[in-house]
Coordinates of C-alpha atoms and ligand atoms in Angstrom, one line a residue:
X1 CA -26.5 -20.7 -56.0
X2 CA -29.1 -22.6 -58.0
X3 CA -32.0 -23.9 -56.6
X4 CA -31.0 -27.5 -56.6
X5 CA -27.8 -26.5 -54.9
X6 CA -30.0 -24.9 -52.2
X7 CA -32.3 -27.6 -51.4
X8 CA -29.2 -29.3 -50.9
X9 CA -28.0 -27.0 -48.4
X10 CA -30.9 -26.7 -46.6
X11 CA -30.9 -30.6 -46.2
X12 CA -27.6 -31.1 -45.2
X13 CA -28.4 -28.1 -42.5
X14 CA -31.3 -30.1 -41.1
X15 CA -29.7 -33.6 -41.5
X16 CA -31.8 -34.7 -44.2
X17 CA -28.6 -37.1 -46.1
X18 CA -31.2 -39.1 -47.9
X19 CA -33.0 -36.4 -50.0
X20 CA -29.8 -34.5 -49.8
X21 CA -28.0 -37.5 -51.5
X22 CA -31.4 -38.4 -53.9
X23 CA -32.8 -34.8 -54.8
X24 CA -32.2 -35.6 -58.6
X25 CA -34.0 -39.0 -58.8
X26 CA -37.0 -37.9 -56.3
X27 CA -37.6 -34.8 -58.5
X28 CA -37.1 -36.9 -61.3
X29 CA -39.1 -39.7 -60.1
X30 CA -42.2 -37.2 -59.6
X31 CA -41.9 -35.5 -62.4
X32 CA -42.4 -38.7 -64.1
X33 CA -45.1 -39.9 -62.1
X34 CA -46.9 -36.4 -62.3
X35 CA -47.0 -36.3 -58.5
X36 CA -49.1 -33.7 -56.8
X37 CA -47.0 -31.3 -54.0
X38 CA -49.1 -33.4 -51.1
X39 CA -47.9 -36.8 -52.2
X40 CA -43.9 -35.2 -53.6
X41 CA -43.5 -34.3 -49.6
X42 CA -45.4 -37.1 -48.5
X43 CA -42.9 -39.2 -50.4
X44 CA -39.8 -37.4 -49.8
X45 CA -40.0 -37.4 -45.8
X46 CA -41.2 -41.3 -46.1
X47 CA -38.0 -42.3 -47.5
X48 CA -36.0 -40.1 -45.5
X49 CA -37.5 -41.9 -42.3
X50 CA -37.0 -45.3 -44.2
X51 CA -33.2 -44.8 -44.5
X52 CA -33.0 -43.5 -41.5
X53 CA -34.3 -46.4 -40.1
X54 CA -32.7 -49.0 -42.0
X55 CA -29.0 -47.1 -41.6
X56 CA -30.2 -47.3 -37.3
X57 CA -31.1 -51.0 -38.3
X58 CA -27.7 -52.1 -39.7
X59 CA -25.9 -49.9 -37.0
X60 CA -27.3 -52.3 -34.3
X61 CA -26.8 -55.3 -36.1
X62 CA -23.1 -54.1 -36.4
X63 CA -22.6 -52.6 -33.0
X64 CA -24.5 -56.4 -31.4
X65 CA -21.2 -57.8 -32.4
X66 CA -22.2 -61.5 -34.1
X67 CA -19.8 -63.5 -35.3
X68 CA -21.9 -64.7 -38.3
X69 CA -25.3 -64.0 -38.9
X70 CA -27.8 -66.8 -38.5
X71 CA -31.7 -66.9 -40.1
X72 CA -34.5 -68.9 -38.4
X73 CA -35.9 -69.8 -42.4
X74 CA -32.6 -71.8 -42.9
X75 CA -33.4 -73.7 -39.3
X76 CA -34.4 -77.4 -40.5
X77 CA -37.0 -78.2 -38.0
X78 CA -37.5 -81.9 -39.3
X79 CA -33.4 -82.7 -37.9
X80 CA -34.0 -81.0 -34.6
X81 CA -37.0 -82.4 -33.7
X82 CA -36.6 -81.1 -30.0
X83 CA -38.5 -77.7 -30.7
X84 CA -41.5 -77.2 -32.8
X85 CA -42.4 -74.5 -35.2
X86 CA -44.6 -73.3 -33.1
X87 CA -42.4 -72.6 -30.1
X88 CA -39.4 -71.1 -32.5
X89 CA -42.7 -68.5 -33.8
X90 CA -43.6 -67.6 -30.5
X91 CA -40.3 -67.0 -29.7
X92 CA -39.8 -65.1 -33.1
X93 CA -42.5 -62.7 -31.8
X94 CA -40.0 -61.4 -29.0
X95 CA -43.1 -60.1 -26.5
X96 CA -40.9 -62.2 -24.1
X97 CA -37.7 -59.2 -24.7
X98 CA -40.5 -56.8 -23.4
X99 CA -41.3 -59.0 -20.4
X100 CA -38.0 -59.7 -19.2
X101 CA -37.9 -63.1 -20.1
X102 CA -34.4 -65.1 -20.1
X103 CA -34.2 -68.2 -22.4
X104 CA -31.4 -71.3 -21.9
X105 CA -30.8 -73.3 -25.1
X106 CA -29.1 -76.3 -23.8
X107 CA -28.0 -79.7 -25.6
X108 CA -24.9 -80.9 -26.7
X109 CA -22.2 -79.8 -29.5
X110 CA -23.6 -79.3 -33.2
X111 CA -27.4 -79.0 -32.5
X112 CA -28.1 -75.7 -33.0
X113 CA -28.1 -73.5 -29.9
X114 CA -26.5 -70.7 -31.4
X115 CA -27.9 -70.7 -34.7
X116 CA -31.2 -70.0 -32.9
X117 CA -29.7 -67.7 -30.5
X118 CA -28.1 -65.7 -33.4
X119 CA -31.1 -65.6 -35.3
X120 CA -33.7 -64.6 -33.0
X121 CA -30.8 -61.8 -31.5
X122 CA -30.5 -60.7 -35.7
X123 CA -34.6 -60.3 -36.1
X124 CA -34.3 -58.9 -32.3
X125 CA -32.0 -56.0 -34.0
X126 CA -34.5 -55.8 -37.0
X127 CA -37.1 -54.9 -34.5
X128 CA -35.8 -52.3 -32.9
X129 CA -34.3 -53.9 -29.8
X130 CA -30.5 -53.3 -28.4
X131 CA -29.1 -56.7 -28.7
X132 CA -25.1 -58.0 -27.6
X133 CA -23.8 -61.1 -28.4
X134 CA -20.8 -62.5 -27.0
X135 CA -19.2 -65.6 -25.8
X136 CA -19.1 -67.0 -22.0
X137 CA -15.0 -67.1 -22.6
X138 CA -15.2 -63.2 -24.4
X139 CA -17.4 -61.9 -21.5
X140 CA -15.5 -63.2 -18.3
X141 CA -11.9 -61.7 -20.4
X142 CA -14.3 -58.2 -20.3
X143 CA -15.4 -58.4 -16.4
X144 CA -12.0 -59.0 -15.6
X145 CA -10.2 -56.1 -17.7
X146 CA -13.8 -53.9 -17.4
X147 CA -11.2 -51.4 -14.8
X148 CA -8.5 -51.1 -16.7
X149 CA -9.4 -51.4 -20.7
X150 CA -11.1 -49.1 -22.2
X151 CA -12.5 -52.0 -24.7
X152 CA -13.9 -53.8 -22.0
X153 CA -15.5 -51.2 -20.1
X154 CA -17.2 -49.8 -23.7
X155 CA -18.3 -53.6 -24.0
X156 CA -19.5 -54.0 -20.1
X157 CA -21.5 -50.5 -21.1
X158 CA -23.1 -51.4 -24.0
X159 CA -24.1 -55.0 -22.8
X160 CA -25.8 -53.1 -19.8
X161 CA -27.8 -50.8 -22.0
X162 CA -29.0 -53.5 -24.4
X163 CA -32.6 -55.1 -24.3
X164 CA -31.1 -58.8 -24.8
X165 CA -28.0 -60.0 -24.1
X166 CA -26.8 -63.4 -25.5
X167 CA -24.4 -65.2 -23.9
X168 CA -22.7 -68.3 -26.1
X169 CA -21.3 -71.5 -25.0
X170 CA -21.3 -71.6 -21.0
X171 CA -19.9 -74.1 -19.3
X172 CA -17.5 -75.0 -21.9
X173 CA -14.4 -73.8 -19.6
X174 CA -14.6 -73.7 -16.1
X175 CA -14.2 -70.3 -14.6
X176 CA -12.5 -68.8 -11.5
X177 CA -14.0 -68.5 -8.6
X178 CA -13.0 -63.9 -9.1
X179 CA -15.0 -64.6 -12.5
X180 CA -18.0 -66.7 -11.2
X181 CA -18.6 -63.7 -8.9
X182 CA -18.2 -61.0 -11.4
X183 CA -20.6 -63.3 -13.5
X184 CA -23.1 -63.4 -10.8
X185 CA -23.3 -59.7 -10.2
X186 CA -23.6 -58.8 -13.9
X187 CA -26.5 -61.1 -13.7
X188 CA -28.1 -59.7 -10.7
X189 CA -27.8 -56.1 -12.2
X190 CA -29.5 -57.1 -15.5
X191 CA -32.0 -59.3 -14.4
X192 CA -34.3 -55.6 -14.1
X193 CA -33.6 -54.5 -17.6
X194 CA -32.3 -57.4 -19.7
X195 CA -33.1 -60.5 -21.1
X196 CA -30.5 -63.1 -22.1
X197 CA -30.0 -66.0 -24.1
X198 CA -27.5 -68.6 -23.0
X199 CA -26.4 -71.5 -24.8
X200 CA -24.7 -74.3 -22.7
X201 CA -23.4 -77.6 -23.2
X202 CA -24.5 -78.0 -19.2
X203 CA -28.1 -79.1 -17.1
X204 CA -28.5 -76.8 -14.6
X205 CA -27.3 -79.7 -12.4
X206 CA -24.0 -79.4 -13.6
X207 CA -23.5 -75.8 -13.2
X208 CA -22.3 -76.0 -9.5
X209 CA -19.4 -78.0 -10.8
X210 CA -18.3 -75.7 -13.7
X211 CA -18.4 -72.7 -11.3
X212 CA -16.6 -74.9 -8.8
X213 CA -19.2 -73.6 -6.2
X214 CA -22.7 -74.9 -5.6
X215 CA -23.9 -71.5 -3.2
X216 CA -23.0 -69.5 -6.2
X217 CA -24.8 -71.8 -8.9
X218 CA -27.7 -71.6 -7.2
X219 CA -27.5 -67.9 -6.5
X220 CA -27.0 -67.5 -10.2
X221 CA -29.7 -69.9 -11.1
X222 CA -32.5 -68.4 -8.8
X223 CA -31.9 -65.3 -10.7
X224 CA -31.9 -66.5 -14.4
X225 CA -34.5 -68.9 -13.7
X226 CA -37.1 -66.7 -12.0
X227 CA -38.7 -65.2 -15.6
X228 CA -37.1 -68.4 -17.9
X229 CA -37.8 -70.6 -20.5
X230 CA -35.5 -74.0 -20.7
X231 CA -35.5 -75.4 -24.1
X232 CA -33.4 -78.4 -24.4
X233 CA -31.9 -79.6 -27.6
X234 CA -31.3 -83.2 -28.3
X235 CA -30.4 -85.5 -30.7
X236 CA -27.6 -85.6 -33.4
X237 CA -24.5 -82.8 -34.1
X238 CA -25.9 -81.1 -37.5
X239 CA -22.2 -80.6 -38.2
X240 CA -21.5 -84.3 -37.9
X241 CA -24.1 -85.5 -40.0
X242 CA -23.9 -83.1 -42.5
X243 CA -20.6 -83.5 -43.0
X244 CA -18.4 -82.1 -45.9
X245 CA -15.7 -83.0 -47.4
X246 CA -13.5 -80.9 -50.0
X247 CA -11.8 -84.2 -50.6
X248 CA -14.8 -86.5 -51.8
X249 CA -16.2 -83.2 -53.3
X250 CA -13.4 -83.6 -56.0
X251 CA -13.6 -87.4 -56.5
X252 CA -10.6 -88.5 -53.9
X253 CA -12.0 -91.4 -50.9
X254 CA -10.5 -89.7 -47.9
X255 CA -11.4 -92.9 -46.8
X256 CA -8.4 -95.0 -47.8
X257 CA -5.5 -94.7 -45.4
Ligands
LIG301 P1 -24.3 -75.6 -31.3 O1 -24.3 -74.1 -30.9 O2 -25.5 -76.3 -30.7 O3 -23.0 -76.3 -31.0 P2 -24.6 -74.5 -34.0 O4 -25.8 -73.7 -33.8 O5 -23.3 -73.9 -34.0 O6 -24.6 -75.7 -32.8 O7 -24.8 -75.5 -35.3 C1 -23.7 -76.0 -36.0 C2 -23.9 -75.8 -37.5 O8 -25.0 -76.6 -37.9 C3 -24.3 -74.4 -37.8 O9 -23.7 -74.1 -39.1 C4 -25.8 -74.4 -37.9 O10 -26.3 -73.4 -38.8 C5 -26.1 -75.8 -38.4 N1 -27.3 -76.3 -37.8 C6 -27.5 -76.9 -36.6 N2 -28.8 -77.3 -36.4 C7 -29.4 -77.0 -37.6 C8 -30.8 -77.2 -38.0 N3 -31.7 -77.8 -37.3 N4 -31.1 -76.8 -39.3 C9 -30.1 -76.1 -40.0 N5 -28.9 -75.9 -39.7 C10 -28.5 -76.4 -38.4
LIG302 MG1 -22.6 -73.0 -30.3

């Protein structure tokens, strides 16, 4: 065996895939750059560590289950004039994730509840936190099933061994009165170890009607609220005025009817 074929050995023994993978072009790369041994091994476990990291990076961003993947940079603070920069930054900086802190995005259809939810869950991932994202609808289908799907129960797991947990669009359907107490103890075991995001369509005021059950609203509520920040989005659906049309894209007035 040849020396090269070795090293590569001996890396694949200790789980080194990286400079396993890249022997060639790191020996290359120092030969070139007339690398002393201190800085060749200095360089060679850095960018072991770096993939390491970035391949744990995309694994959570993957296992957090997004639909799409949202940026704050593309969020057009001049149309949503409801939060300012400097709320969305301090937000961004996620010390609330380490103090248990649960944040409600709430406003009507199109404003941008879950673009901000996604993105601050996608730089939550980037950081190193555990994140989950899943709907109100996909969530209450997992309680219920949690006994006897295997799915479900992997899901329920995961969501209670994450850091943040976002839950999307509640209130939209009303839920059962089996599912409103299912929700309510999921809330009261993570409220020690998890923060979450909801997005709703709903004022707090409301929620006793969408659970069909005021006792329990408030039940729920005292426990979200307790560590919570409310931001409420207003104005205009995004969607609606930015409208677009494939039609008028190619010169044909959709209009005319
Ligand atoms: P909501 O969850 O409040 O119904 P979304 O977050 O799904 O709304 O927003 C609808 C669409 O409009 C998405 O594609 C989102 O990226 C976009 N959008 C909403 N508000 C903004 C904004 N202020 N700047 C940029 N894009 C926005
Ligand atoms: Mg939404």
């Amino acid at each position: 065996m040849d020396n090269l074929q070795e090293i590569r050995t001996y890396a694949s023994t200790l789980g080194l895939v990286h400079t396993k993978n890249e022997l060639e072009k790191l020996i290359h790369s120092a030969e070139a750059e007339e690398e002393s041994y201190v800085t060749f091994i200095r360089n060679i476990l850095g960018s072991e560590i770096r993939y390491r990291q970035n391949k744990a990076k995309e694994k959570r961003i993957k296992e957090a289950g997004f639909p799409y993947l949202k940026y704050l940079k593309d969020f057009d603070l001049n149309f949503s004039q409801s939060i300012t920069k400097k709320q969305l930054n301090q937000l961004n900086e996620l010390t609330w994730i380490d103090g248990l802190y649960n944040l409600v995005l709430s406003g009507p259809p199109g404003v941008g509840k879950t673009h901000i939810a996604i993105a601050l869950a996608y730089h939550a991932c980037e950081e190193g936190y555990k994140v989950s994202y899943t709907t109100m609808q996909s969530l209450m289908q997992c309680l219920r099933t949690s006994e006897i799907d295997r799915r479900s129960r992997a899901k329920m797991n995961r969501i209670h061994k994450s850091n943040l947990l976002v839950i999307d669009e509640v209130g939209y359907l009303p839920i059962t009165a089996t599912e409103g107490n299912l929700f309510f103890q999921l809330i009261s075991e993570l409220q020690e170890q998890t923060s979450i995001i909801i997005t709703t369509n709903k004022g707090f005021e409301e929620w006793a009607e969408f659970l069909d059950d005021a006792a329990l609203a408030t039940a729920i509520l005292d426990r979200l609220s307790y560590r919570c920040d409310r931001i409420q989005i207003a104005g205009k659906s995004y969607r609606l005025e930015n409208r677009k049309s494939f039609l008028e894209g190619i010169g044909v007035d959709d209009d005319e009817s």
